[in-house]
PDB file of C-alpha atoms in Angstrom:
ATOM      1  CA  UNK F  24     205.922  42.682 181.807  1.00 44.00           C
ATOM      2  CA  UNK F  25     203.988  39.664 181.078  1.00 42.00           C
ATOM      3  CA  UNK F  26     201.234  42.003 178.988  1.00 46.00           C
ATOM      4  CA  UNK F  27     204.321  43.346 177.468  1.00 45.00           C
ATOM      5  CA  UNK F  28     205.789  40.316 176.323  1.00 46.00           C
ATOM      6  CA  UNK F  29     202.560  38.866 175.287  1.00 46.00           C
ATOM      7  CA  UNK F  30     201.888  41.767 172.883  1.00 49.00           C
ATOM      8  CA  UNK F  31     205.187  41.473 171.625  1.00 46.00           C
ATOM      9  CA  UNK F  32     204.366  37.777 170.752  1.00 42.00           C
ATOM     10  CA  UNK F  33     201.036  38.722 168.982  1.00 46.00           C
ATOM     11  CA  UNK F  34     202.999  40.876 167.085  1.00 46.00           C
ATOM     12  CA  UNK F  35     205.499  38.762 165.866  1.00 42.00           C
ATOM     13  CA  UNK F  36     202.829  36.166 165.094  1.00 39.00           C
ATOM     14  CA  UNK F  37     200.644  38.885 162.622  1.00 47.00           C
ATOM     15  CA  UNK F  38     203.811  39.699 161.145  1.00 42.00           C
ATOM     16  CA  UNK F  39     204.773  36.059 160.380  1.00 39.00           C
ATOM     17  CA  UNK F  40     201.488  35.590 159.044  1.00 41.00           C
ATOM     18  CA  UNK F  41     201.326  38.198 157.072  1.00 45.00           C
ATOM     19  CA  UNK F  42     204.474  37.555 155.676  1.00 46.00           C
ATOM     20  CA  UNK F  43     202.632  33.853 154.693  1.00 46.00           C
ATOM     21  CA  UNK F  44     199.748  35.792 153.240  1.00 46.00           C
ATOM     22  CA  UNK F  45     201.982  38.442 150.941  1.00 49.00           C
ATOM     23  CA  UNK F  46     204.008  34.988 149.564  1.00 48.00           C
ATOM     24  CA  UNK F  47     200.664  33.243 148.803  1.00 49.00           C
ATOM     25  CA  UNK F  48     199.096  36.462 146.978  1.00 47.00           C
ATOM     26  CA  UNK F  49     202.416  36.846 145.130  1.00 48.00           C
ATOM     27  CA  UNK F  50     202.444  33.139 144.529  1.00 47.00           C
ATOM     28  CA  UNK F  51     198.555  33.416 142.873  1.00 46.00           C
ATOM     29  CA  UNK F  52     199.662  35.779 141.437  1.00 47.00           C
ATOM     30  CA  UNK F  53     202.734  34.583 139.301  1.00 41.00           C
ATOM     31  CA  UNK F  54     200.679  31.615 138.567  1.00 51.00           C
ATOM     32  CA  UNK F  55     197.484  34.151 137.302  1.00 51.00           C
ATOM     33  CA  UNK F  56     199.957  35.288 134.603  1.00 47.00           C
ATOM     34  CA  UNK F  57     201.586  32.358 133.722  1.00 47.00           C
ATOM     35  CA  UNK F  58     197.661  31.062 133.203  1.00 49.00           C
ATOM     36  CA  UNK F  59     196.918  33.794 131.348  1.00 45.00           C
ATOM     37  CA  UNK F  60     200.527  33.311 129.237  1.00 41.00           C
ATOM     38  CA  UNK F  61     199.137  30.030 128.443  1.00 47.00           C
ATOM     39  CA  UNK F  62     196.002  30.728 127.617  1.00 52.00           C
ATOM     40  CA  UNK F  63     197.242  33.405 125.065  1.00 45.00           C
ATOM     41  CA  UNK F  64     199.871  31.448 123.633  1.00 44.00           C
ATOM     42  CA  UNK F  65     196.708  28.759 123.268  1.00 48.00           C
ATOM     43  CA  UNK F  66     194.956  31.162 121.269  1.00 41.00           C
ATOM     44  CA  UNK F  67     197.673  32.543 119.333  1.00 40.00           C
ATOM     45  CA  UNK F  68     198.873  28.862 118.166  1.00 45.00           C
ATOM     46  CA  UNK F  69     194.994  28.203 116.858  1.00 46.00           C
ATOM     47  CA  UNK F  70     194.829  31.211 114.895  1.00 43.00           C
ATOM     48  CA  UNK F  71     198.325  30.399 113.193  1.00 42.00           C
ATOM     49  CA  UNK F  72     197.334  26.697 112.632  1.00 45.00           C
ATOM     50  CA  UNK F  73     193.831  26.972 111.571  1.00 44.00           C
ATOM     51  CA  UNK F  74     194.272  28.776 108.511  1.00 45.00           C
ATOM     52  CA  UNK F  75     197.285  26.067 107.643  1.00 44.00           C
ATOM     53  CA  UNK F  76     194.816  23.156 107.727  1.00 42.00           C
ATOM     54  CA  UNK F  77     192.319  24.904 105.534  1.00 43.00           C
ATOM     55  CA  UNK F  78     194.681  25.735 103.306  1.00 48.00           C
ATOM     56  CA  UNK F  79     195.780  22.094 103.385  1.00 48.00           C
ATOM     57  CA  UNK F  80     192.375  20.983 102.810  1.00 47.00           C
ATOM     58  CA  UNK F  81     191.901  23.590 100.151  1.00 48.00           C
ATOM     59  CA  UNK F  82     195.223  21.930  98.766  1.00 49.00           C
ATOM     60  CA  UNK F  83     193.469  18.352  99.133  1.00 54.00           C
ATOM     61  CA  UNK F  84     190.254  19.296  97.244  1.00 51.00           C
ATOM     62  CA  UNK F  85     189.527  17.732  93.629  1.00 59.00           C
ATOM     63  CA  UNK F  86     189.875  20.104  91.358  1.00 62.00           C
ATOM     64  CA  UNK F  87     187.022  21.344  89.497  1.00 62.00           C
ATOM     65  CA  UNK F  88     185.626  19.371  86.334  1.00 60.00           C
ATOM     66  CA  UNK F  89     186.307  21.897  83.342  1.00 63.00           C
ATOM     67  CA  UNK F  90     183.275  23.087  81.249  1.00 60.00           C
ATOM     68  CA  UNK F  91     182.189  21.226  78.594  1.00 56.00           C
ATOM     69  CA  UNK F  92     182.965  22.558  75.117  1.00 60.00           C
ATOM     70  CA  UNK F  93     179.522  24.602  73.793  1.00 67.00           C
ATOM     71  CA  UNK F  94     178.502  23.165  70.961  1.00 72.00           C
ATOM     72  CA  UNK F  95     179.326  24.704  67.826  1.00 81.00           C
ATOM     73  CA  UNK F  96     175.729  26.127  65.943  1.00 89.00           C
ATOM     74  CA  UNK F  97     175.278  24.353  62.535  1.00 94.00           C
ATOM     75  CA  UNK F  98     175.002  27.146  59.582  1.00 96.00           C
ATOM     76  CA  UNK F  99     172.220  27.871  57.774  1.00 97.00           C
ATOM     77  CA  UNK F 100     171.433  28.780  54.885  1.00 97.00           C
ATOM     78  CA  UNK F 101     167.673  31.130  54.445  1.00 97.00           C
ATOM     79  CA  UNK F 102     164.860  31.119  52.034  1.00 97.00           C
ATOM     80  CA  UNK F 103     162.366  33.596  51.685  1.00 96.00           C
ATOM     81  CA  UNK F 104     159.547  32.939  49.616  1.00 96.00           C
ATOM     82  CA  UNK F 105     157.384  36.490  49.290  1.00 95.00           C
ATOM     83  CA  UNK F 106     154.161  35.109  47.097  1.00 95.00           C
ATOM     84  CA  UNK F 107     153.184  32.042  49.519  1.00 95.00           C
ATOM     85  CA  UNK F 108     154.722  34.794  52.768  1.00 97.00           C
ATOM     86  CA  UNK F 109     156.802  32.133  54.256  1.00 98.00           C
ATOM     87  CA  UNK F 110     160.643  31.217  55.108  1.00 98.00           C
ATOM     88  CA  UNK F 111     162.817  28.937  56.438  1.00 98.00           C
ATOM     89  CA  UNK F 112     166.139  27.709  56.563  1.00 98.00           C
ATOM     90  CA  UNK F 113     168.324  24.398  55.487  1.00 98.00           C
ATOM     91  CA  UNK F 114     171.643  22.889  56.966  1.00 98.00           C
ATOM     92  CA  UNK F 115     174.631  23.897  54.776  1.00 97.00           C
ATOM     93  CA  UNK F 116     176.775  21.400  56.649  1.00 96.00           C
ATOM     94  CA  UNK F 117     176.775  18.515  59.302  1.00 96.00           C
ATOM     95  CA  UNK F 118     177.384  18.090  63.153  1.00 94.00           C
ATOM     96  CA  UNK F 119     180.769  17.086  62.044  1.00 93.00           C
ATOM     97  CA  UNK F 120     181.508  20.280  59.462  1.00 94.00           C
ATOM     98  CA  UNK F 121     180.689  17.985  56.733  1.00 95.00           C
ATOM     99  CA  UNK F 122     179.034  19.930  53.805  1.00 96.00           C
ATOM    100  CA  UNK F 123     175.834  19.356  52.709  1.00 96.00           C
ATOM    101  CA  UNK F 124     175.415  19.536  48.953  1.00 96.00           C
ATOM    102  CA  UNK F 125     171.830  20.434  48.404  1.00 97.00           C
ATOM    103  CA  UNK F 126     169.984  21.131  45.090  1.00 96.00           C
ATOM    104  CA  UNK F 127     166.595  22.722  44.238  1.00 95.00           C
ATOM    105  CA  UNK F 128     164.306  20.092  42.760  1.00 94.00           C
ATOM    106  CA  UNK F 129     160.928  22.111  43.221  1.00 94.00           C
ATOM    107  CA  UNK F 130     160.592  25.582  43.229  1.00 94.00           C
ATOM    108  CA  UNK F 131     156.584  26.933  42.835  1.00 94.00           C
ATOM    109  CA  UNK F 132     155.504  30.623  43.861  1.00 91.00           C
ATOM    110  CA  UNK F 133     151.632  29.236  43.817  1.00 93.00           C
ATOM    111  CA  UNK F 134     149.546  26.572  45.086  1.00 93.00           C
ATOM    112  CA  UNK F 135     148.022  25.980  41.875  1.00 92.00           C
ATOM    113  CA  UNK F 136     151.330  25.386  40.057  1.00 92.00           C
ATOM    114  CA  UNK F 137     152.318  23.460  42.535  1.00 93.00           C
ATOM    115  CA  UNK F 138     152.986  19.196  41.838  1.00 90.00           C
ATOM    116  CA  UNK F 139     150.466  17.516  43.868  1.00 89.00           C
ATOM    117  CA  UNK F 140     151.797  14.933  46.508  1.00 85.00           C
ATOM    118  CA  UNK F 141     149.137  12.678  45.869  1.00 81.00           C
ATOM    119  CA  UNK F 142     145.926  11.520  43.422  1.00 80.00           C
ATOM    120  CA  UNK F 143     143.547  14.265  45.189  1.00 80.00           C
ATOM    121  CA  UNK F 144     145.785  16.518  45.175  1.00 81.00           C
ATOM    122  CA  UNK F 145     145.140  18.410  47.869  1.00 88.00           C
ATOM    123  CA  UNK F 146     148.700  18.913  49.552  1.00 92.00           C
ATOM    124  CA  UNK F 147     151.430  19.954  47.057  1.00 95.00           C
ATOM    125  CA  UNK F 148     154.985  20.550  46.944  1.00 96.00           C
ATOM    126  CA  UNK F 149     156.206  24.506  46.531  1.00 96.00           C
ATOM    127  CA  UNK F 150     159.575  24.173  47.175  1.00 97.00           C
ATOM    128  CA  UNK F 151     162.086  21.031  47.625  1.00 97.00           C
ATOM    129  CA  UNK F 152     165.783  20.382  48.096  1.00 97.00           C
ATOM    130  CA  UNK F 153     167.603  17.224  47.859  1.00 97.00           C
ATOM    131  CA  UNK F 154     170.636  16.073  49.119  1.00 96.00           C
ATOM    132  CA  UNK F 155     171.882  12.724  46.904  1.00 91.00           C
ATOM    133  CA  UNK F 156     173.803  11.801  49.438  1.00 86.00           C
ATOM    134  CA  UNK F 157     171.143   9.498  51.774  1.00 83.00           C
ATOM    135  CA  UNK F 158     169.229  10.950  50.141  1.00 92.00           C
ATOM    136  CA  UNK F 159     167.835  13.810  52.336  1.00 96.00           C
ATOM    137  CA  UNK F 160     165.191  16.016  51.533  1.00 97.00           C
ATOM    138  CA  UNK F 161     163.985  19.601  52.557  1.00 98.00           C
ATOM    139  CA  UNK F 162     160.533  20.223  51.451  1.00 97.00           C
ATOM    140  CA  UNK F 163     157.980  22.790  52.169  1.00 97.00           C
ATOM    141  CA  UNK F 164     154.556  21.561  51.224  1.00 97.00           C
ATOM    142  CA  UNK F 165     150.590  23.769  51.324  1.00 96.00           C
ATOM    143  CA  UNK F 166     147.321  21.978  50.940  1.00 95.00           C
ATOM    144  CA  UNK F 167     143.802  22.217  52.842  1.00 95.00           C
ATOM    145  CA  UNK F 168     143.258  20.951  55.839  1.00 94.00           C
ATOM    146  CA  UNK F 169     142.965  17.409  55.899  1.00 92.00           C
ATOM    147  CA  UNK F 170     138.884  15.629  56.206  1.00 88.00           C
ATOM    148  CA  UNK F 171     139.970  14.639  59.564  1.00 87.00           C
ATOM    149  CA  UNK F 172     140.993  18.163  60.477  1.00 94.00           C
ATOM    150  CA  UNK F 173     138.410  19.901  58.559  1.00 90.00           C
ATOM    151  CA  UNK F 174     135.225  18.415  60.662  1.00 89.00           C
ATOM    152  CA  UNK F 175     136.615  19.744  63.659  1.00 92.00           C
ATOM    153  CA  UNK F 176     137.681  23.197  64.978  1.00 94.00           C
ATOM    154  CA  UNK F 177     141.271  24.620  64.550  1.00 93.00           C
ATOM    155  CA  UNK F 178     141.211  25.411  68.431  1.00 92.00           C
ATOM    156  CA  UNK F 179     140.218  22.179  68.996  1.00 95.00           C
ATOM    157  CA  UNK F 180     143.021  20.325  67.374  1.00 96.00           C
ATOM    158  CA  UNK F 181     145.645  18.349  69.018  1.00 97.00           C
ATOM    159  CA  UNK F 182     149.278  18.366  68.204  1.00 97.00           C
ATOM    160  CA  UNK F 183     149.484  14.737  67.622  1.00 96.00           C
ATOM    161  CA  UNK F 184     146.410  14.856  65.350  1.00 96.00           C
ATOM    162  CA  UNK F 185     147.810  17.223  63.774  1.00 97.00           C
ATOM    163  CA  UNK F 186     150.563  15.742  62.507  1.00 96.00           C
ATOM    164  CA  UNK F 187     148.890  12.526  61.864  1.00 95.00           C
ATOM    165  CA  UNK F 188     146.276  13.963  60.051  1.00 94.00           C
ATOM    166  CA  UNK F 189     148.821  15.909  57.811  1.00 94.00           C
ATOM    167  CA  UNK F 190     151.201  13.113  57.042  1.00 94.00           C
ATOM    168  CA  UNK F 191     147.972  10.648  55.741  1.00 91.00           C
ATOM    169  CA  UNK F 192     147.144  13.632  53.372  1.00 89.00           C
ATOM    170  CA  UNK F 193     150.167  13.011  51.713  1.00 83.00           C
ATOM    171  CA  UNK F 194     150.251   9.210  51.894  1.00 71.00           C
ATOM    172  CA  UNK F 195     149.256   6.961  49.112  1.00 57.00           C
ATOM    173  CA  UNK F 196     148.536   3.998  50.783  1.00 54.00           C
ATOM    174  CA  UNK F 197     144.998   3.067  51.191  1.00 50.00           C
ATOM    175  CA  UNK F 198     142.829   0.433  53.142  1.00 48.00           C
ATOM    176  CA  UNK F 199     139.906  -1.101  51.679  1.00 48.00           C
ATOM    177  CA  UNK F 200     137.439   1.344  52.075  1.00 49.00           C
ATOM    178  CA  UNK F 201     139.490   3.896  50.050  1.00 51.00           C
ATOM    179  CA  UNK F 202     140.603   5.926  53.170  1.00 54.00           C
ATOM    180  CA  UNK F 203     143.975   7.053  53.392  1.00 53.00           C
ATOM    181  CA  UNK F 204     147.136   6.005  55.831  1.00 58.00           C
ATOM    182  CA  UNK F 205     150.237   7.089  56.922  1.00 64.00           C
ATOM    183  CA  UNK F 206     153.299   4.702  57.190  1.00 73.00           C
ATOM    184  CA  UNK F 207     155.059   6.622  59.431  1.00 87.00           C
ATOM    185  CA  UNK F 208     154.619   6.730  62.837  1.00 93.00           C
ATOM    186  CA  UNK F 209     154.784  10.401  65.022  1.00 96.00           C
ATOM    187  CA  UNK F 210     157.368   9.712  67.816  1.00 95.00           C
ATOM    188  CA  UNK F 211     156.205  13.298  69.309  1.00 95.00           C
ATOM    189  CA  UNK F 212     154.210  16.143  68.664  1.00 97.00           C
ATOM    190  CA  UNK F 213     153.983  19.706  70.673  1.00 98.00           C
ATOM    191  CA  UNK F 214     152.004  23.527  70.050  1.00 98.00           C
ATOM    192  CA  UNK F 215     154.152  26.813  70.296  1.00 97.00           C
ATOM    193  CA  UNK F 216     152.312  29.928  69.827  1.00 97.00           C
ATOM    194  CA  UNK F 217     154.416  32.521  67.820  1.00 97.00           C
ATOM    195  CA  UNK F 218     153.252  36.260  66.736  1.00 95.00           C
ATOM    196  CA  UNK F 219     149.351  34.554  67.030  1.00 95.00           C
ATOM    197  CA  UNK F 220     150.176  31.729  65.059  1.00 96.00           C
ATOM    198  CA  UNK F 221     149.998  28.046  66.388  1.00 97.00           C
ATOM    199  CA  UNK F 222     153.160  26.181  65.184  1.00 98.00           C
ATOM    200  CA  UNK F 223     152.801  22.115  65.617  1.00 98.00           C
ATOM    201  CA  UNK F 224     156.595  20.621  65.899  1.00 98.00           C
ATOM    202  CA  UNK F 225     156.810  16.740  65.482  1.00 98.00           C
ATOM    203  CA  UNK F 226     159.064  13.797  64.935  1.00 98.00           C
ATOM    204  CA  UNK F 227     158.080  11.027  62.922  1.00 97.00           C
ATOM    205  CA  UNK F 228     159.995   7.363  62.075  1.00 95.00           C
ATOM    206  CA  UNK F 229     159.068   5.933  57.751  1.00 91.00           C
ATOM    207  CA  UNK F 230     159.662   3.001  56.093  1.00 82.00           C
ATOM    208  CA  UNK F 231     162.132   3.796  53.642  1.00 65.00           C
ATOM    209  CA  UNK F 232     163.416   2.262  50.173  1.00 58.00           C
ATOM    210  CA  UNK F 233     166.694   0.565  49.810  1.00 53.00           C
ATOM    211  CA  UNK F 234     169.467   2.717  48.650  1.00 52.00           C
ATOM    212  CA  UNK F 235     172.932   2.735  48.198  1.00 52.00           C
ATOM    213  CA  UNK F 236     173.759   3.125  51.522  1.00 54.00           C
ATOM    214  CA  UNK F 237     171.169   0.804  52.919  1.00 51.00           C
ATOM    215  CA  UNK F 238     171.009  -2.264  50.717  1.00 52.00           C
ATOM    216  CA  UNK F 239     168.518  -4.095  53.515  1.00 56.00           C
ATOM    217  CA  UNK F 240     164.908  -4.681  52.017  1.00 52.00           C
ATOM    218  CA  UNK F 241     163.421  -2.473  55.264  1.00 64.00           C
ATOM    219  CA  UNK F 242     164.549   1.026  55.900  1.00 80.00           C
ATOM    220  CA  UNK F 243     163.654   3.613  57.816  1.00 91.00           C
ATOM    221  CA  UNK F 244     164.000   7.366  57.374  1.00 94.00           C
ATOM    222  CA  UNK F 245     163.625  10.013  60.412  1.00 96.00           C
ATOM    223  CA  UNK F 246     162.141  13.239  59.932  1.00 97.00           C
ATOM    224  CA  UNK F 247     161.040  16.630  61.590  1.00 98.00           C
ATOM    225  CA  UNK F 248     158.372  18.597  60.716  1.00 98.00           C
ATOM    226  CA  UNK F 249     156.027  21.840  61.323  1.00 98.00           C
ATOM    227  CA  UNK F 250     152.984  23.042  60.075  1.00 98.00           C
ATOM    228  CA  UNK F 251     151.311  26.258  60.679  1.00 98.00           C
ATOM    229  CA  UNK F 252     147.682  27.216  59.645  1.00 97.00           C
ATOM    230  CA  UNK F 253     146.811  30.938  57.145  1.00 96.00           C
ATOM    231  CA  UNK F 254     143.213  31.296  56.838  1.00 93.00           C
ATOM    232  CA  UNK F 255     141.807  27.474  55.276  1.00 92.00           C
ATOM    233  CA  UNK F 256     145.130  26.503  54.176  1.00 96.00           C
ATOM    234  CA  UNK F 257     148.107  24.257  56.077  1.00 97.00           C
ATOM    235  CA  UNK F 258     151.525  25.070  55.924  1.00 98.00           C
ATOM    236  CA  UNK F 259     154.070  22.126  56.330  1.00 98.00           C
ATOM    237  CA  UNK F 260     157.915  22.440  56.546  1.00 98.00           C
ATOM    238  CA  UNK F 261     159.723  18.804  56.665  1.00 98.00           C
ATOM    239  CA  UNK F 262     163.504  17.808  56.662  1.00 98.00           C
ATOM    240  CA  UNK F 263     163.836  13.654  56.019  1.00 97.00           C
ATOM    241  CA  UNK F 264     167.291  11.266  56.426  1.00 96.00           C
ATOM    242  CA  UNK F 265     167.868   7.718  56.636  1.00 95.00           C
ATOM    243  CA  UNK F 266     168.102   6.442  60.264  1.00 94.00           C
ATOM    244  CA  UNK F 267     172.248   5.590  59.210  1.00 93.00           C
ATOM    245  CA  UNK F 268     172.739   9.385  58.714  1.00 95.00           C
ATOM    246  CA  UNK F 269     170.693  11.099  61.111  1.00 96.00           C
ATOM    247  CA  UNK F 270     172.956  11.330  64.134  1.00 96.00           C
ATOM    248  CA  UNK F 271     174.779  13.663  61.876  1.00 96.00           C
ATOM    249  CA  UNK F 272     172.296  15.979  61.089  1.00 97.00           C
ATOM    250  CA  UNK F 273     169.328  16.058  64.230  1.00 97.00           C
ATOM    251  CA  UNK F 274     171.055  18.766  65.195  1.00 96.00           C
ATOM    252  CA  UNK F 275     170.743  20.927  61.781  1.00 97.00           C
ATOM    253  CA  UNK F 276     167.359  19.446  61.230  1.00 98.00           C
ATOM    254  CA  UNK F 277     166.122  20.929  64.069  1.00 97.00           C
ATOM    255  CA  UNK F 278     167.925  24.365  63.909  1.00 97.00           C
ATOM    256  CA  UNK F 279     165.905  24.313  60.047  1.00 98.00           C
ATOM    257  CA  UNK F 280     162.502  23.348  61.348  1.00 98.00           C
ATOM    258  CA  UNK F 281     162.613  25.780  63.997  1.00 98.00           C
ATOM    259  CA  UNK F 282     163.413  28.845  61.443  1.00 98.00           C
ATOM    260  CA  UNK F 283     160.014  28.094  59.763  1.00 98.00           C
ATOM    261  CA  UNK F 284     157.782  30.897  59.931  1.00 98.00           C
ATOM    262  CA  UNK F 285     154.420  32.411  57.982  1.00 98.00           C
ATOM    263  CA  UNK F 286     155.486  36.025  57.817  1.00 97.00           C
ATOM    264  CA  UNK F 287     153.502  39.247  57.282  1.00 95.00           C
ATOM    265  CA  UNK F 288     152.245  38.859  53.527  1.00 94.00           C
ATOM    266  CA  UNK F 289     152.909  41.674  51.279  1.00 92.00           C
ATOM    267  CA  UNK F 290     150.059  42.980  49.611  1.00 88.00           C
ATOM    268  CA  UNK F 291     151.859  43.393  45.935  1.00 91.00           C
ATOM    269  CA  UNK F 292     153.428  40.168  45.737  1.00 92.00           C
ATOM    270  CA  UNK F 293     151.394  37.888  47.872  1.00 93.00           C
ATOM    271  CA  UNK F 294     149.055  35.251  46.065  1.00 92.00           C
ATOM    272  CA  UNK F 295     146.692  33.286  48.459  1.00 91.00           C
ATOM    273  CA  UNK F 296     146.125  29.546  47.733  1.00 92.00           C
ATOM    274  CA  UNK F 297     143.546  28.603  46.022  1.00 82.00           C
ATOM    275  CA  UNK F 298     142.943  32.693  44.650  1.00 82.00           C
ATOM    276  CA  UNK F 299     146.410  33.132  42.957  1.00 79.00           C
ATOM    277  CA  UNK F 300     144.719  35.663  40.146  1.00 68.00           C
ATOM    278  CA  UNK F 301     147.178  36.125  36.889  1.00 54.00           C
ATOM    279  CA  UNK F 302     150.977  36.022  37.089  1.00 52.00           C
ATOM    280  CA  UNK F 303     153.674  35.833  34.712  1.00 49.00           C
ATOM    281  CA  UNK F 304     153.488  32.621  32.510  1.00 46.00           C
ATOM    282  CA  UNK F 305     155.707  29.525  34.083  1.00 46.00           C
ATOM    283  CA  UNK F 306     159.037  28.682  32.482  1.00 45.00           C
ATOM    284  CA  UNK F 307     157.760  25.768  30.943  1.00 40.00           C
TER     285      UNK F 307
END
């Protein structure tokens, strides 16, 4: 009876127990999914308020600086000059849209009939425009290469000389021993190789004369040029203003001297320097 009662006891004590164990797995259970309720609810709340705080941050972001205006290309106006092969083109109006009122003062189709820029004669004007207004000038000018060009190499010339060299050709001032010099002083000079020919580009600052527009006893004029080399002869493209009008007009200045070019000559209508042969009589 005892061994009966005993197991009976054991029994009652597993059940009991087990009873304890089946509430505790339920109870881990319930609180597995109420964890895993969370968690998802966790995730679900991120992915709902994340893209609300970038778009509030997109919201919060300076906007963008808008593009600056391009700036409006100056017209030109082209001249093509067939017997001396060369072109090049002049500013027909301002930065501002202000027209430019330009009118031939030199037109030459040779060297030879050319007006000389100085005594010897060596550089000399083909073609000029003025402007009355400043005044401003446009003038294409051919000549030799200057003495201190000629005892050196053309491969071996600088830019700066270059354009040092050229603008004392065309000076008249002189120091004592007779040699020429330039009043004008090159701010900047650089070489750009185009179809085989070497084009020098430079800036140069003059003293001026007074004018109507500049009354002062000292002026100062601001120019551009390019020259380009055919055979033994320099070719020189300039554009000129007073310092008071040149903010205006750098712009079309530059857009001119870079339309300069020596092109292809043709052989019926093309007279080299120096060996013009016979043409038609001048008009004068």
């Amino acid at each position: 009876r005892r061994g009966a009662r005993g197991r009976a006891a054991t029994t009652a004590i597993r059940a009991v127990v087990g009873d304890d164990r089946d509430d505790e797995a339920q109870t881990l259970a319930v609180s597995g999914r109420r964890a895993a309720l969370t968690n998802a609810a966790a995730v679900l709340a991120a992915a709902v308020a994340f893209p609300a705080i970038a778009d509030e941050e997109a919201a919060e972001a300076p906007a963008a600086a808008p593009a600056a205006p391009s700036k409006k290309a100056v017209p030109l106006t082209p001249v093509s000059q067939p017997v001396m092969a060369y072109e090049f083109s002049y500013p027909s109006e301002t930065r501002d849209g202000a027209p430019i009122r330009w009118a031939p003062s030199r037109q030459r189709d040779t060297y030879s009939s050319a007006e000389p820029m100085s005594p010897d004669a060596r550089q000399r004007i083909v073609y000029e425009l003025i402007a009355f207004k400043g005044p401003m000038t446009a003038t294409v000018t051919v000549g030799p290469a200057p003495p201190k060009l000629a005892e050196t190499k053309p491969e071996d010339w600088k830019p700066k000389q270059v354009a040092e060299a050229v603008l004392a050709d065309r000076a008249t001032g002189r120091i004592a021993t007779g040699q020429k010099v330039s009043l004008a002083e090159v701010e900047f000079a650089r070489e750009q190789v185009i179809d085989n020919t070497a084009y020098v580009y430079y800036e140069y600052i003059s003293q001026g004369s007074p004018n109507l527009a500049e009354r002062e006893s000292t002026t100062f004029r601001h120019s551009l040029g390019v020259t380009a080399r055919r055979g033994e002869y320099l070719y020189t493209y300039t554009m000129s203003a007073p310092e008071t009008l040149w903010d205006a007009n750098a712009d079309g200045f530059e857009a001119g001297i870079k339309s300069f070019k020596l092109v292809a000559p043709n052989k019926k209508k093309f007279r080299e320097p120096g060996n013009e042969g016979l043409l038609p009589p001048l008009p004068f």
